[in-house]
Short mmCIF file of N, CA and C in Angstrom, two decimals:
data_model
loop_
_atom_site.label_atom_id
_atom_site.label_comp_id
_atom_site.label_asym_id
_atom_site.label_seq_id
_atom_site.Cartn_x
_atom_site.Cartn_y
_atom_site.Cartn_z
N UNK I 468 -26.05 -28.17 27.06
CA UNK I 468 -24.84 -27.73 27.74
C UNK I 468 -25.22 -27.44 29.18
N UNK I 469 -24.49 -27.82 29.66
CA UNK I 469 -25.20 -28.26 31.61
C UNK I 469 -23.55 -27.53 32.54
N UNK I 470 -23.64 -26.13 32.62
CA UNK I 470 -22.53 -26.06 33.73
C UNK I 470 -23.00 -24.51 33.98
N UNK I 471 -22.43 -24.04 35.28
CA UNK I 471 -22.70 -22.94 35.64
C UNK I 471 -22.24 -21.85 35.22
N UNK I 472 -20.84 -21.92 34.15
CA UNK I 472 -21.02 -20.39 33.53
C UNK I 472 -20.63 -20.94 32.08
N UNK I 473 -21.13 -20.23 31.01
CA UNK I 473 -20.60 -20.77 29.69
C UNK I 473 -20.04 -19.22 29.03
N UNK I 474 -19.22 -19.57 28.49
CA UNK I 474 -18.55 -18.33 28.09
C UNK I 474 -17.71 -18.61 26.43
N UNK I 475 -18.46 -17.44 25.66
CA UNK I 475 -18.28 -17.04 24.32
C UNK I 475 -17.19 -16.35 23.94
N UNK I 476 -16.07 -16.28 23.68
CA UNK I 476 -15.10 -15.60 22.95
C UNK I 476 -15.24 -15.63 21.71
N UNK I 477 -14.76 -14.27 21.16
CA UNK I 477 -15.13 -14.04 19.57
C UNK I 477 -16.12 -14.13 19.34
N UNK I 478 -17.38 -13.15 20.24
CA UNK I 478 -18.63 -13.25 19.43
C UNK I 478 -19.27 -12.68 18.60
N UNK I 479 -18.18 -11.48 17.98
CA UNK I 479 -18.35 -10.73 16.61
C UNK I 479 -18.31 -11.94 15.33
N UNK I 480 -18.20 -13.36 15.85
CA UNK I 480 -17.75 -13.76 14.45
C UNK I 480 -19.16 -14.62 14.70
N UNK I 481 -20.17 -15.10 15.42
CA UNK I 481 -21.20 -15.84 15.87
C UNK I 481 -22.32 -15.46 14.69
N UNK I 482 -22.74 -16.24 14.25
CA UNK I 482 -24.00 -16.39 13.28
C UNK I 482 -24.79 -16.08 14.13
N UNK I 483 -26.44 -16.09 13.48
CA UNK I 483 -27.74 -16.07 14.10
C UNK I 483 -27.61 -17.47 14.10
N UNK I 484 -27.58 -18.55 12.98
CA UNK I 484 -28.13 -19.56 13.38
C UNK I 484 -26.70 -20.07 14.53
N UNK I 485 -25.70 -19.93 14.45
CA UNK I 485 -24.96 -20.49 15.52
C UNK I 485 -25.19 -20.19 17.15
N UNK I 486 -25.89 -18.83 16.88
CA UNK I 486 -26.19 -18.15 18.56
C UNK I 486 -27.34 -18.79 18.89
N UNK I 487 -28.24 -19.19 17.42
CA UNK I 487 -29.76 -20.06 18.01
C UNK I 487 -29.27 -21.52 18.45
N UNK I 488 -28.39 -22.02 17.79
CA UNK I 488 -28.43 -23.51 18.04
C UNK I 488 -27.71 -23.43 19.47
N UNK I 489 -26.71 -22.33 19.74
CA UNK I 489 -26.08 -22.24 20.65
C UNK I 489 -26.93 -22.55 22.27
N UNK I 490 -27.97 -21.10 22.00
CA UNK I 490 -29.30 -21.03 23.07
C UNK I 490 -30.17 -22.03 23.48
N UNK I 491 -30.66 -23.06 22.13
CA UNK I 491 -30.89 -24.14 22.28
C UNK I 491 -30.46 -25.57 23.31
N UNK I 492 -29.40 -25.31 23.19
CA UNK I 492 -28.62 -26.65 23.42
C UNK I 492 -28.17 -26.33 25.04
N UNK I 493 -28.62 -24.81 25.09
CA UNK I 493 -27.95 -24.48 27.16
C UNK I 493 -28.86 -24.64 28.05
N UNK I 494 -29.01 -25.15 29.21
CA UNK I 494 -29.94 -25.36 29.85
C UNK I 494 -30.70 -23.75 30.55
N UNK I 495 -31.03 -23.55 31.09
CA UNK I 495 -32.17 -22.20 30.99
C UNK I 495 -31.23 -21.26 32.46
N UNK I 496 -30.53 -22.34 33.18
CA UNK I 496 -30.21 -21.54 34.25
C UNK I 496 -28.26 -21.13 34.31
N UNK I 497 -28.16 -21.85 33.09
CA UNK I 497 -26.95 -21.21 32.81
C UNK I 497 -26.58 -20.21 32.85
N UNK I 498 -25.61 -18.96 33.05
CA UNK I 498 -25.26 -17.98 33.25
C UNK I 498 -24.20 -17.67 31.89
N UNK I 499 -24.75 -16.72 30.78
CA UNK I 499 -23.67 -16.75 29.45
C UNK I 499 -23.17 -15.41 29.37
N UNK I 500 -21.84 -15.49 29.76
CA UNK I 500 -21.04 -14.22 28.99
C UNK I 500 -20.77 -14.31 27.60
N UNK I 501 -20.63 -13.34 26.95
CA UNK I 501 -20.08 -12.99 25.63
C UNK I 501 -19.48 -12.03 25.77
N UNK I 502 -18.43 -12.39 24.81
CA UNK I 502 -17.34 -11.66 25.08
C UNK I 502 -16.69 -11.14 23.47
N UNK I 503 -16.16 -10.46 22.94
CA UNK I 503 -16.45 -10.00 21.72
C UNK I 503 -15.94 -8.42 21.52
N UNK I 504 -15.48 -7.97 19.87
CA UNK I 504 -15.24 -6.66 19.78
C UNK I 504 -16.53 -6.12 18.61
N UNK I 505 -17.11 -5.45 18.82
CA UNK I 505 -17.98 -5.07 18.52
C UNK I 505 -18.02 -4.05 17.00
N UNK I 506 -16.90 -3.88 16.95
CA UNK I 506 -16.21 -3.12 15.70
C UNK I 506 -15.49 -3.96 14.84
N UNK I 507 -15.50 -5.28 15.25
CA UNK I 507 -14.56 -5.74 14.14
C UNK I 507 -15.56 -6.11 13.05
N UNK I 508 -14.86 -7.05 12.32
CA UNK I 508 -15.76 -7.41 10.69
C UNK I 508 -17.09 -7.99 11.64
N UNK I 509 -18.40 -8.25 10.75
CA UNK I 509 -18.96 -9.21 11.46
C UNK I 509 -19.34 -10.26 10.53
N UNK I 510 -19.40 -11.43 11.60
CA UNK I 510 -19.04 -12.97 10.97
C UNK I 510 -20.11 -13.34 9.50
N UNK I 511 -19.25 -14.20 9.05
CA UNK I 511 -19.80 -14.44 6.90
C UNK I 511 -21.30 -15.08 6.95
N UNK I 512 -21.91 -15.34 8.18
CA UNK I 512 -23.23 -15.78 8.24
C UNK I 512 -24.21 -14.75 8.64
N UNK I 513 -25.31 -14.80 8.70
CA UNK I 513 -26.30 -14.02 8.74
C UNK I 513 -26.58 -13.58 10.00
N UNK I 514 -26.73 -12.12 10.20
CA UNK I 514 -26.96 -11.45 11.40
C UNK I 514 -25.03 -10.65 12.50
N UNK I 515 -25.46 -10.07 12.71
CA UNK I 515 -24.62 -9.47 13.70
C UNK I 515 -25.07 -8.91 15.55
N UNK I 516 -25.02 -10.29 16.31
CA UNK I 516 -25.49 -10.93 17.18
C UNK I 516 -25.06 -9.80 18.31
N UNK I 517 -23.45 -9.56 18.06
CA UNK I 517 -22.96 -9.18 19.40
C UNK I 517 -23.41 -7.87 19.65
N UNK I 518 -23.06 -6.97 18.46
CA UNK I 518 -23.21 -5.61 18.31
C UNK I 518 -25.06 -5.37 18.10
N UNK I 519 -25.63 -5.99 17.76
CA UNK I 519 -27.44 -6.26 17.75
C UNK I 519 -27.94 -6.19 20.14
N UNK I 520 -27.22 -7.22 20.59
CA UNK I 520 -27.48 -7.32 21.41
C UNK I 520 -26.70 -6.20 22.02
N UNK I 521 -25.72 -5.93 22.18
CA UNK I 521 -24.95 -4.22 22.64
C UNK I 521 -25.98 -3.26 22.48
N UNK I 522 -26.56 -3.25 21.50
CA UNK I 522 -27.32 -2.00 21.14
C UNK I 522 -28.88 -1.74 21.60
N UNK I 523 -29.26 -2.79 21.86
CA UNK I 523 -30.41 -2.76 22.46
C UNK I 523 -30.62 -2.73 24.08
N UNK I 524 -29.46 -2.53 24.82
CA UNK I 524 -29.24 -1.93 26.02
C UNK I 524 -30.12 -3.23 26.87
N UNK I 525 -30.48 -4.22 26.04
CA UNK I 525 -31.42 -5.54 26.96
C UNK I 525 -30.33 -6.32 27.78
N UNK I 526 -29.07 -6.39 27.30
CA UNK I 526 -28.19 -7.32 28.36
C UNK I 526 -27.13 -5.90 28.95
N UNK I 527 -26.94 -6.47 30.27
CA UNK I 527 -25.09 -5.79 30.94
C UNK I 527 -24.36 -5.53 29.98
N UNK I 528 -23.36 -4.88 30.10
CA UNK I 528 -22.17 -4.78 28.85
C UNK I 528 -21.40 -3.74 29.79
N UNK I 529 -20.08 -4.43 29.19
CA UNK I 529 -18.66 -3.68 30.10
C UNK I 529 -17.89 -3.20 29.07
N UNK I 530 -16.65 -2.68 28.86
CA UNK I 530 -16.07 -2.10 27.71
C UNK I 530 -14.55 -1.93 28.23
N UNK I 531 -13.76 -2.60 28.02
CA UNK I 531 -12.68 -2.67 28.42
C UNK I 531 -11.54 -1.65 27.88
N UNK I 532 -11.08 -0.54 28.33
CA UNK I 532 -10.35 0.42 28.37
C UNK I 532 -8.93 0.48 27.84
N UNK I 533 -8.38 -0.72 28.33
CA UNK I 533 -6.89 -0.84 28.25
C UNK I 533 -6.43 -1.68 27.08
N UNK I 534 -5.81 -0.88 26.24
CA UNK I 534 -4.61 -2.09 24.72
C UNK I 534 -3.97 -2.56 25.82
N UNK I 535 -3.28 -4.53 25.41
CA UNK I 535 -2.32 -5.09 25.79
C UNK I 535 -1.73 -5.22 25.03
N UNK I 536 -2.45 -5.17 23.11
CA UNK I 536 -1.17 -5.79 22.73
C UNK I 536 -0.14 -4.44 21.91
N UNK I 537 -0.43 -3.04 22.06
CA UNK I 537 0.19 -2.24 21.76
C UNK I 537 0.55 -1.41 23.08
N UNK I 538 1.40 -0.36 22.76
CA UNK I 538 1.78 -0.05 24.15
C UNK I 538 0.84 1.64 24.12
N UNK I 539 0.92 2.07 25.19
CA UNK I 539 -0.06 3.49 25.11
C UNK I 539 0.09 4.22 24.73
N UNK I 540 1.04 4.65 23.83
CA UNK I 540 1.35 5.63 22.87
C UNK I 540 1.85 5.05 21.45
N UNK I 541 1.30 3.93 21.42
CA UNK I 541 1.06 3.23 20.26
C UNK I 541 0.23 4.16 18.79
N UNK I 542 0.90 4.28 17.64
CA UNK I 542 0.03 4.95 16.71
C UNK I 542 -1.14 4.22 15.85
N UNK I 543 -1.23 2.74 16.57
CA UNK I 543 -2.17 1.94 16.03
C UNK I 543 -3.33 1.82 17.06
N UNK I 544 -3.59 2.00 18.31
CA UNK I 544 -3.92 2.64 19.40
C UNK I 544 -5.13 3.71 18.87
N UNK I 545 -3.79 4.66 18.63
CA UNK I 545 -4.43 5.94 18.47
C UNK I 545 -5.58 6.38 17.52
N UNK I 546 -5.04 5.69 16.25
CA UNK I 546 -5.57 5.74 15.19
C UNK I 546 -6.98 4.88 15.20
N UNK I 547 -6.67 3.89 16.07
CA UNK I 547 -8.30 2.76 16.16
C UNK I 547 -9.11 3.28 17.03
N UNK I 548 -8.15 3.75 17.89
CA UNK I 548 -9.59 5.18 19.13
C UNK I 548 -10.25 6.47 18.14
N UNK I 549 -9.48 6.34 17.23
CA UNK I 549 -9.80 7.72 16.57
C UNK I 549 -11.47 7.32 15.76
N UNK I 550 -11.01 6.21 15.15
CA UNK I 550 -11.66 5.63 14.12
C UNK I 550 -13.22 5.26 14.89
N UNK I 551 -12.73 3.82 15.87
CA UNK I 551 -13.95 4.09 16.75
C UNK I 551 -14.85 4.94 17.48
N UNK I 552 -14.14 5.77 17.90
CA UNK I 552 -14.48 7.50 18.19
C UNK I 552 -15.55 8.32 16.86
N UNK I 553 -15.81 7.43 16.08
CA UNK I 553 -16.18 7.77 15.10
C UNK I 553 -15.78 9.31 13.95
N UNK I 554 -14.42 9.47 14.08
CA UNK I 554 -13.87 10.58 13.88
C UNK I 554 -13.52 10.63 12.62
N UNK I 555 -13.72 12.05 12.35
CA UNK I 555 -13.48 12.12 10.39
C UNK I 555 -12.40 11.01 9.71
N UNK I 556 -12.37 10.58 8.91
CA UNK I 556 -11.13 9.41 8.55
C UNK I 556 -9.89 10.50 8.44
N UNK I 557 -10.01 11.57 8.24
CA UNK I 557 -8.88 12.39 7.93
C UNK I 557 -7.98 12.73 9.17
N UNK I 558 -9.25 12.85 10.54
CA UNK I 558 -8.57 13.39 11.11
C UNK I 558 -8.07 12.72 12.54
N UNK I 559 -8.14 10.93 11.81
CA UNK I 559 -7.44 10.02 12.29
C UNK I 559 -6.43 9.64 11.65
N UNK I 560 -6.38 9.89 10.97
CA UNK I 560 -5.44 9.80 9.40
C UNK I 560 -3.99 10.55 9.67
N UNK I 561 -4.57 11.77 10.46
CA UNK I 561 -3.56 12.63 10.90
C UNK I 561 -2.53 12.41 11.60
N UNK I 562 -3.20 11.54 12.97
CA UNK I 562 -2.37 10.60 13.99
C UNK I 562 -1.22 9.91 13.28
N UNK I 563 -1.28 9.38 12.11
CA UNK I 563 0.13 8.24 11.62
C UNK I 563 0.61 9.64 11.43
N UNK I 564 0.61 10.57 10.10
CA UNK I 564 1.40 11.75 9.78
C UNK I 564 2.34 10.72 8.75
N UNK I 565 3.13 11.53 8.16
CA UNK I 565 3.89 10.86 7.31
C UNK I 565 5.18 10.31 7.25
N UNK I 566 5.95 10.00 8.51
CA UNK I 566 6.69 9.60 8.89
C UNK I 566 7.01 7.97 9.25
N UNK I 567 7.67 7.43 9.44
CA UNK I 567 8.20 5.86 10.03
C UNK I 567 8.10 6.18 11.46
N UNK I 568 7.77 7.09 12.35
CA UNK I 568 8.22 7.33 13.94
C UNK I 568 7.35 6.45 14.42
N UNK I 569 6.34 6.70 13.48
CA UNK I 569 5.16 5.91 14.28
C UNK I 569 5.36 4.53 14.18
N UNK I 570 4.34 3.04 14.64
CA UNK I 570 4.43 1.55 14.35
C UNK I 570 2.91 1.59 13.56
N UNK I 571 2.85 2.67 12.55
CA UNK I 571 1.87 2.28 11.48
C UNK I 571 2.07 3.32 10.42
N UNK I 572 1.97 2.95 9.47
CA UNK I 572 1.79 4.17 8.05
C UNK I 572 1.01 3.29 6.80
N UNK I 573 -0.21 4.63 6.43
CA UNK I 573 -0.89 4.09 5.91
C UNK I 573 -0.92 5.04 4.29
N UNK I 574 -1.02 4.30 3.12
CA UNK I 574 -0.68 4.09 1.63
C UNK I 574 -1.77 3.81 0.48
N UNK I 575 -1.97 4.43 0.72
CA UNK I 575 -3.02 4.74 -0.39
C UNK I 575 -2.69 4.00 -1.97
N UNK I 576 -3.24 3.15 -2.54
CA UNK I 576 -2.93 2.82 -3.82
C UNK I 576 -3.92 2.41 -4.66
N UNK I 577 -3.10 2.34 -6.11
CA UNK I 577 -4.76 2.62 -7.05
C UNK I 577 -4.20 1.54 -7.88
N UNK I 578 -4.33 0.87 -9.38
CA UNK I 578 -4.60 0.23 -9.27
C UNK I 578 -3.04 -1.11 -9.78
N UNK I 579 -2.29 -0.29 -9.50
CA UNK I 579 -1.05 -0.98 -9.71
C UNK I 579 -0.78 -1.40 -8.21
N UNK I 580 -1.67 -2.23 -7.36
CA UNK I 580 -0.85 -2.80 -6.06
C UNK I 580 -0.11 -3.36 -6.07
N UNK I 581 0.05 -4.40 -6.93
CA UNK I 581 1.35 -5.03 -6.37
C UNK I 581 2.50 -4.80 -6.44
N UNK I 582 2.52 -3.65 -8.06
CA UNK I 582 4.19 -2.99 -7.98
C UNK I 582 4.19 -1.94 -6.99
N UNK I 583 3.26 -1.05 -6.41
CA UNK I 583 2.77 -0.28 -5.40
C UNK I 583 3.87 -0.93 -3.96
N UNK I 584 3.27 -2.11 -3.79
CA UNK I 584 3.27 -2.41 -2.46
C UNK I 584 4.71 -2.67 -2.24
N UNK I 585 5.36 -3.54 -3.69
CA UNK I 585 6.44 -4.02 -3.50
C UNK I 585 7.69 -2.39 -3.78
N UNK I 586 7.17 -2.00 -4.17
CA UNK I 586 7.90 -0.75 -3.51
C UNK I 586 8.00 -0.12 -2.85
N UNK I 587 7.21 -0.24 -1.77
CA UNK I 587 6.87 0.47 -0.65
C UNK I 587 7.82 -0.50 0.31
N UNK I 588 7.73 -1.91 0.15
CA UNK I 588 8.81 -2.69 0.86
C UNK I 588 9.87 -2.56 0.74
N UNK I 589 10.54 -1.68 -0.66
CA UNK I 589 11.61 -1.80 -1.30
C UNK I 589 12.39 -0.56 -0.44
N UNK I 590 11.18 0.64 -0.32
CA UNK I 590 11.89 1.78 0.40
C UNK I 590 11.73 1.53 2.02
N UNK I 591 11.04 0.56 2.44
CA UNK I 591 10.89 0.26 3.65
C UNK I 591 12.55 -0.41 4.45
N UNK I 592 13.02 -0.86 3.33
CA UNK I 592 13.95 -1.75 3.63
C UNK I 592 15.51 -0.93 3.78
N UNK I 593 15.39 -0.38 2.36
CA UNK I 593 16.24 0.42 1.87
C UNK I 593 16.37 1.92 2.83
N UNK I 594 15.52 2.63 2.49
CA UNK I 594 15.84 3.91 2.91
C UNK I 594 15.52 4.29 4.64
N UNK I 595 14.68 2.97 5.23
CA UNK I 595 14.16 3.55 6.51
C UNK I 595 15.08 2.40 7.30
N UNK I 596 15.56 1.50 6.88
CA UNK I 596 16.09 0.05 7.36
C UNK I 596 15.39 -0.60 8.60
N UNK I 597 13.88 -0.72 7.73
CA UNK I 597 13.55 -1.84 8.38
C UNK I 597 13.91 -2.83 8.58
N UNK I 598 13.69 -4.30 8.84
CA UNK I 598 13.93 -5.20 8.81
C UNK I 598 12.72 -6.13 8.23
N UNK I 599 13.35 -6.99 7.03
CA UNK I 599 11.74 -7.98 6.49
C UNK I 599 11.15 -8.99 7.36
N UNK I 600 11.64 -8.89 8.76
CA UNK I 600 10.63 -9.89 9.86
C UNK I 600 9.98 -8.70 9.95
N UNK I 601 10.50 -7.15 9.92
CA UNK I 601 8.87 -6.29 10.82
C UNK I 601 7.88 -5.94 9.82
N UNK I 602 8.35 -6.81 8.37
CA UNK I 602 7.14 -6.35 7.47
C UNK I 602 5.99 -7.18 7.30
N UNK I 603 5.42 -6.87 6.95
CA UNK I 603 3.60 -7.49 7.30
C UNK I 603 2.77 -7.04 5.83
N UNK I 604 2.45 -7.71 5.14
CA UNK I 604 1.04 -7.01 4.40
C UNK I 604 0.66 -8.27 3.85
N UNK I 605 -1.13 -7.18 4.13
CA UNK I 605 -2.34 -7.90 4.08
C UNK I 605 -2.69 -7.77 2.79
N UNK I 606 -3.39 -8.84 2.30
CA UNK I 606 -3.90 -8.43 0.82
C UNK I 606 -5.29 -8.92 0.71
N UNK I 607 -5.76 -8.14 -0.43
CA UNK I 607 -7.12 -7.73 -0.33
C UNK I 607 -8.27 -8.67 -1.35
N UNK I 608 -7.21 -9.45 -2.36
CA UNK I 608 -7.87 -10.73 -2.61
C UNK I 608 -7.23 -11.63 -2.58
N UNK I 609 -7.13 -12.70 -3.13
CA UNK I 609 -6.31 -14.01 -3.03
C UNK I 609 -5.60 -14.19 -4.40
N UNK I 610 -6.17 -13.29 -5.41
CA UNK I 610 -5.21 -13.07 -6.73
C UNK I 610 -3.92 -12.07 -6.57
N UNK I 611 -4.55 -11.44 -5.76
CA UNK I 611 -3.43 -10.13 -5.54
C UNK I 611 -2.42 -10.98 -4.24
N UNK I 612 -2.97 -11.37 -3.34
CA UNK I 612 -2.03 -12.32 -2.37
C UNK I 612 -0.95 -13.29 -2.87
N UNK I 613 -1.65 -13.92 -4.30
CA UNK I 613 -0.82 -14.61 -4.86
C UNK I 613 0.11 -14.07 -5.31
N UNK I 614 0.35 -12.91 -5.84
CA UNK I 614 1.06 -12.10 -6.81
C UNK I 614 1.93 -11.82 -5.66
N UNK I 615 1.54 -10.56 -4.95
CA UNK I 615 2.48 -10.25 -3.68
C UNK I 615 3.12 -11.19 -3.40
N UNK I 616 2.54 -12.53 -3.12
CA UNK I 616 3.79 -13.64 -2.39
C UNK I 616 5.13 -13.62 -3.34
N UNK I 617 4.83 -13.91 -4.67
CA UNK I 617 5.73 -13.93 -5.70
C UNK I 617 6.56 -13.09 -5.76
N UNK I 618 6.10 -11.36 -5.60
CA UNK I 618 7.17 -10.06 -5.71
C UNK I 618 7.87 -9.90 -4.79
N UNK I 619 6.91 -10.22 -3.72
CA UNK I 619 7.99 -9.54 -1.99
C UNK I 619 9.11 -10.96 -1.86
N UNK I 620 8.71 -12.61 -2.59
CA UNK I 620 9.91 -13.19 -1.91
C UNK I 620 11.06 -13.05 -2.57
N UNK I 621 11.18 -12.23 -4.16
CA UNK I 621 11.91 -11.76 -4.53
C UNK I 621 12.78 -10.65 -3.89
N UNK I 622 12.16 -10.07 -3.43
CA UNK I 622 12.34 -8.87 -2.14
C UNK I 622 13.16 -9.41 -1.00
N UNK I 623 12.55 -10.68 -0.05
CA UNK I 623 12.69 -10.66 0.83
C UNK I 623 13.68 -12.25 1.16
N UNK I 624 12.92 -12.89 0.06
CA UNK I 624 13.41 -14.18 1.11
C UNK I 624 13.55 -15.10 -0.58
N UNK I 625 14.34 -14.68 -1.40
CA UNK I 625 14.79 -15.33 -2.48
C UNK I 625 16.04 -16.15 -2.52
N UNK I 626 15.50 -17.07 -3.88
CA UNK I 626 16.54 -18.03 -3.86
C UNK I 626 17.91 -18.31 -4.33
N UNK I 627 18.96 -19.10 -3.80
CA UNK I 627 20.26 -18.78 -4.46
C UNK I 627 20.26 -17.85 -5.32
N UNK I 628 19.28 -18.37 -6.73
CA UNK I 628 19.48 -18.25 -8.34
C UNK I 628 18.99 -17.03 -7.92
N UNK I 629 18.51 -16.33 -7.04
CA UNK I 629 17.72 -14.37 -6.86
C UNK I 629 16.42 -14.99 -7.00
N UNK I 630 15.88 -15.93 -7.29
CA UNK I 630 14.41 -15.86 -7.90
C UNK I 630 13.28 -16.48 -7.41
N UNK I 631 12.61 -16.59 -6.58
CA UNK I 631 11.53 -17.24 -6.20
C UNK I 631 11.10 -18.17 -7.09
N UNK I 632 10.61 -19.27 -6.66
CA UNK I 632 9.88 -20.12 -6.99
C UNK I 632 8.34 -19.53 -7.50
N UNK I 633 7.93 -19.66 -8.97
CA UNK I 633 6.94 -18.93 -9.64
C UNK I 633 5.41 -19.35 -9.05
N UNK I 634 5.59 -20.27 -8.41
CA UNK I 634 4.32 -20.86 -8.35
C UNK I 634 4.39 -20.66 -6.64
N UNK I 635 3.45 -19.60 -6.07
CA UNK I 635 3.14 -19.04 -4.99
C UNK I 635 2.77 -20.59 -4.00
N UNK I 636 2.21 -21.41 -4.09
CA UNK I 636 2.07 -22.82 -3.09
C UNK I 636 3.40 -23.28 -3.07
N UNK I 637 4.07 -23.18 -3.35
CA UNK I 637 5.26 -23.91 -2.53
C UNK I 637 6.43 -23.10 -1.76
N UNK I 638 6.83 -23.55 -1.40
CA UNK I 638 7.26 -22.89 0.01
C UNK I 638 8.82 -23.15 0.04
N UNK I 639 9.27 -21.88 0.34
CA UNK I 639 10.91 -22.20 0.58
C UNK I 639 10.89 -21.68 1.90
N UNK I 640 12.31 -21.73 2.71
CA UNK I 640 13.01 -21.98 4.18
C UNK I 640 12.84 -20.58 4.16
N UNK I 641 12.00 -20.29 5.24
CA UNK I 641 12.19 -18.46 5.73
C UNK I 641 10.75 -18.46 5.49
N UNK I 642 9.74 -18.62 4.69
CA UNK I 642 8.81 -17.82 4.05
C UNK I 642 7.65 -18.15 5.19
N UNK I 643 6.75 -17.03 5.68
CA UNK I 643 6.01 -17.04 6.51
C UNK I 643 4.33 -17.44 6.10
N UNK I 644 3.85 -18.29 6.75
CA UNK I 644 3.00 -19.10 6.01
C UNK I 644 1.89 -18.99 7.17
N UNK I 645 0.32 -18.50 6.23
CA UNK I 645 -0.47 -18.37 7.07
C UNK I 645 -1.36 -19.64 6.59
N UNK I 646 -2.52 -20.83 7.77
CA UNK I 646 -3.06 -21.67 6.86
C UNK I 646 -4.69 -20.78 6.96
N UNK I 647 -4.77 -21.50 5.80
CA UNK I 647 -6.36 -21.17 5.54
C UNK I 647 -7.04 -22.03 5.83
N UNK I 648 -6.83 -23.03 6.32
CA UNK I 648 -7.77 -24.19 6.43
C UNK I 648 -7.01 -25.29 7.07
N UNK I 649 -7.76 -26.19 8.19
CA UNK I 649 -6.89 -27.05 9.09
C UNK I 649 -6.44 -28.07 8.29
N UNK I 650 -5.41 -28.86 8.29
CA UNK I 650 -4.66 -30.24 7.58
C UNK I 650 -4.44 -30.84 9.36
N UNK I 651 -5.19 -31.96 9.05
CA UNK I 651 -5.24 -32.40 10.49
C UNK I 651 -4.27 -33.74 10.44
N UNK I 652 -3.86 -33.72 9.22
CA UNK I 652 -2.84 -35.12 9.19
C UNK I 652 -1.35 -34.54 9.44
N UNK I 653 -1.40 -32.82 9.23
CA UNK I 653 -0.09 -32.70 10.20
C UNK I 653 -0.17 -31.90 11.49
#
């Protein structure tokens, strides 16, 4: 790689062997930023490059101050300064409080999630009147993702007959679709 600045985005997700082959392949007088959050997951290959090199105080490092994509009195903000701040979980925990005022509330559940969750959408909808474009949930395996898809489009985005289509891969008009993997033929 032959140019005068090369620059890394997302380098919390960078392997060892991807940062070696990376180093390899740059010519010696290149100039490399990395750029990266240092708290997020770190990437499914071996080593944690960005936060390894942060910590050993051997390269520059800047730390950028300002959320863009929440606003400054954001309770998702607050709660991730808290967290990073390395602060009791409780007493970031505190910041949401138990209310809707905030743009986060967090739910504790054991081991009934999916009737859990889909009731939590149910009073989300119902008693606080959200709206099912501002609902969002993440799920925590791909059995339970499957399931959720099935309960909430009953919830949210069902068919004439009331009933979702049983089999979570297929897709009706409305339903919000994340891919897991590129299809390059569309």
């Amino acid at each position: 790689i032959k140019c005068d600045y090369l620059i890394v985005d997302e380098m919390s997700m960078v392997s060892m062997e991807l940062f070696s082959a990376l180093i390899k392949k740059t010519a010696s007088n290149v100039r490399t930023v990395l750029i990266g959050d240092p708290d997020q997951l770190p990437c499914i290959g071996y080593g944690n490059i960005l936060r390894d090199l942060i910590s050993s105080k051997c390269v520059p490092t800047a730390k950028l101050k300002t959320c863009f994509r929440q606003s400054g009195n954001s309770g998702i903000t607050e709660f991730t300064e808290n967290i990073s701040g390395q602060a009791d979980f409780h007493t970031a925990l505190s910041t949401i409080g138990d209310s809707l005022s905030s743009d986060i509330s967090f739910h504790c559940v054991d081991g009934a999630v999916v009737s859990t969750i889909s009731d939590i959408v149910t009073d989300l909808i119902a008693q606080y009147g959200v709206s099912a474009s501002e609902i969002q949930v993440l799920a925590p395996t791909k059995n339970c993702a499957n399931e959720l898809n099935i309960q909430l489009r009953n919830l949210l985005n069902h068919s004439a007959q009331g009933q979702a289509p049983v089999d979570p891969e297929l897709l009706m008009p409305g339903d919000r679709v994340i891919f897991c993997r590129n299809d390059y033929s569309r």
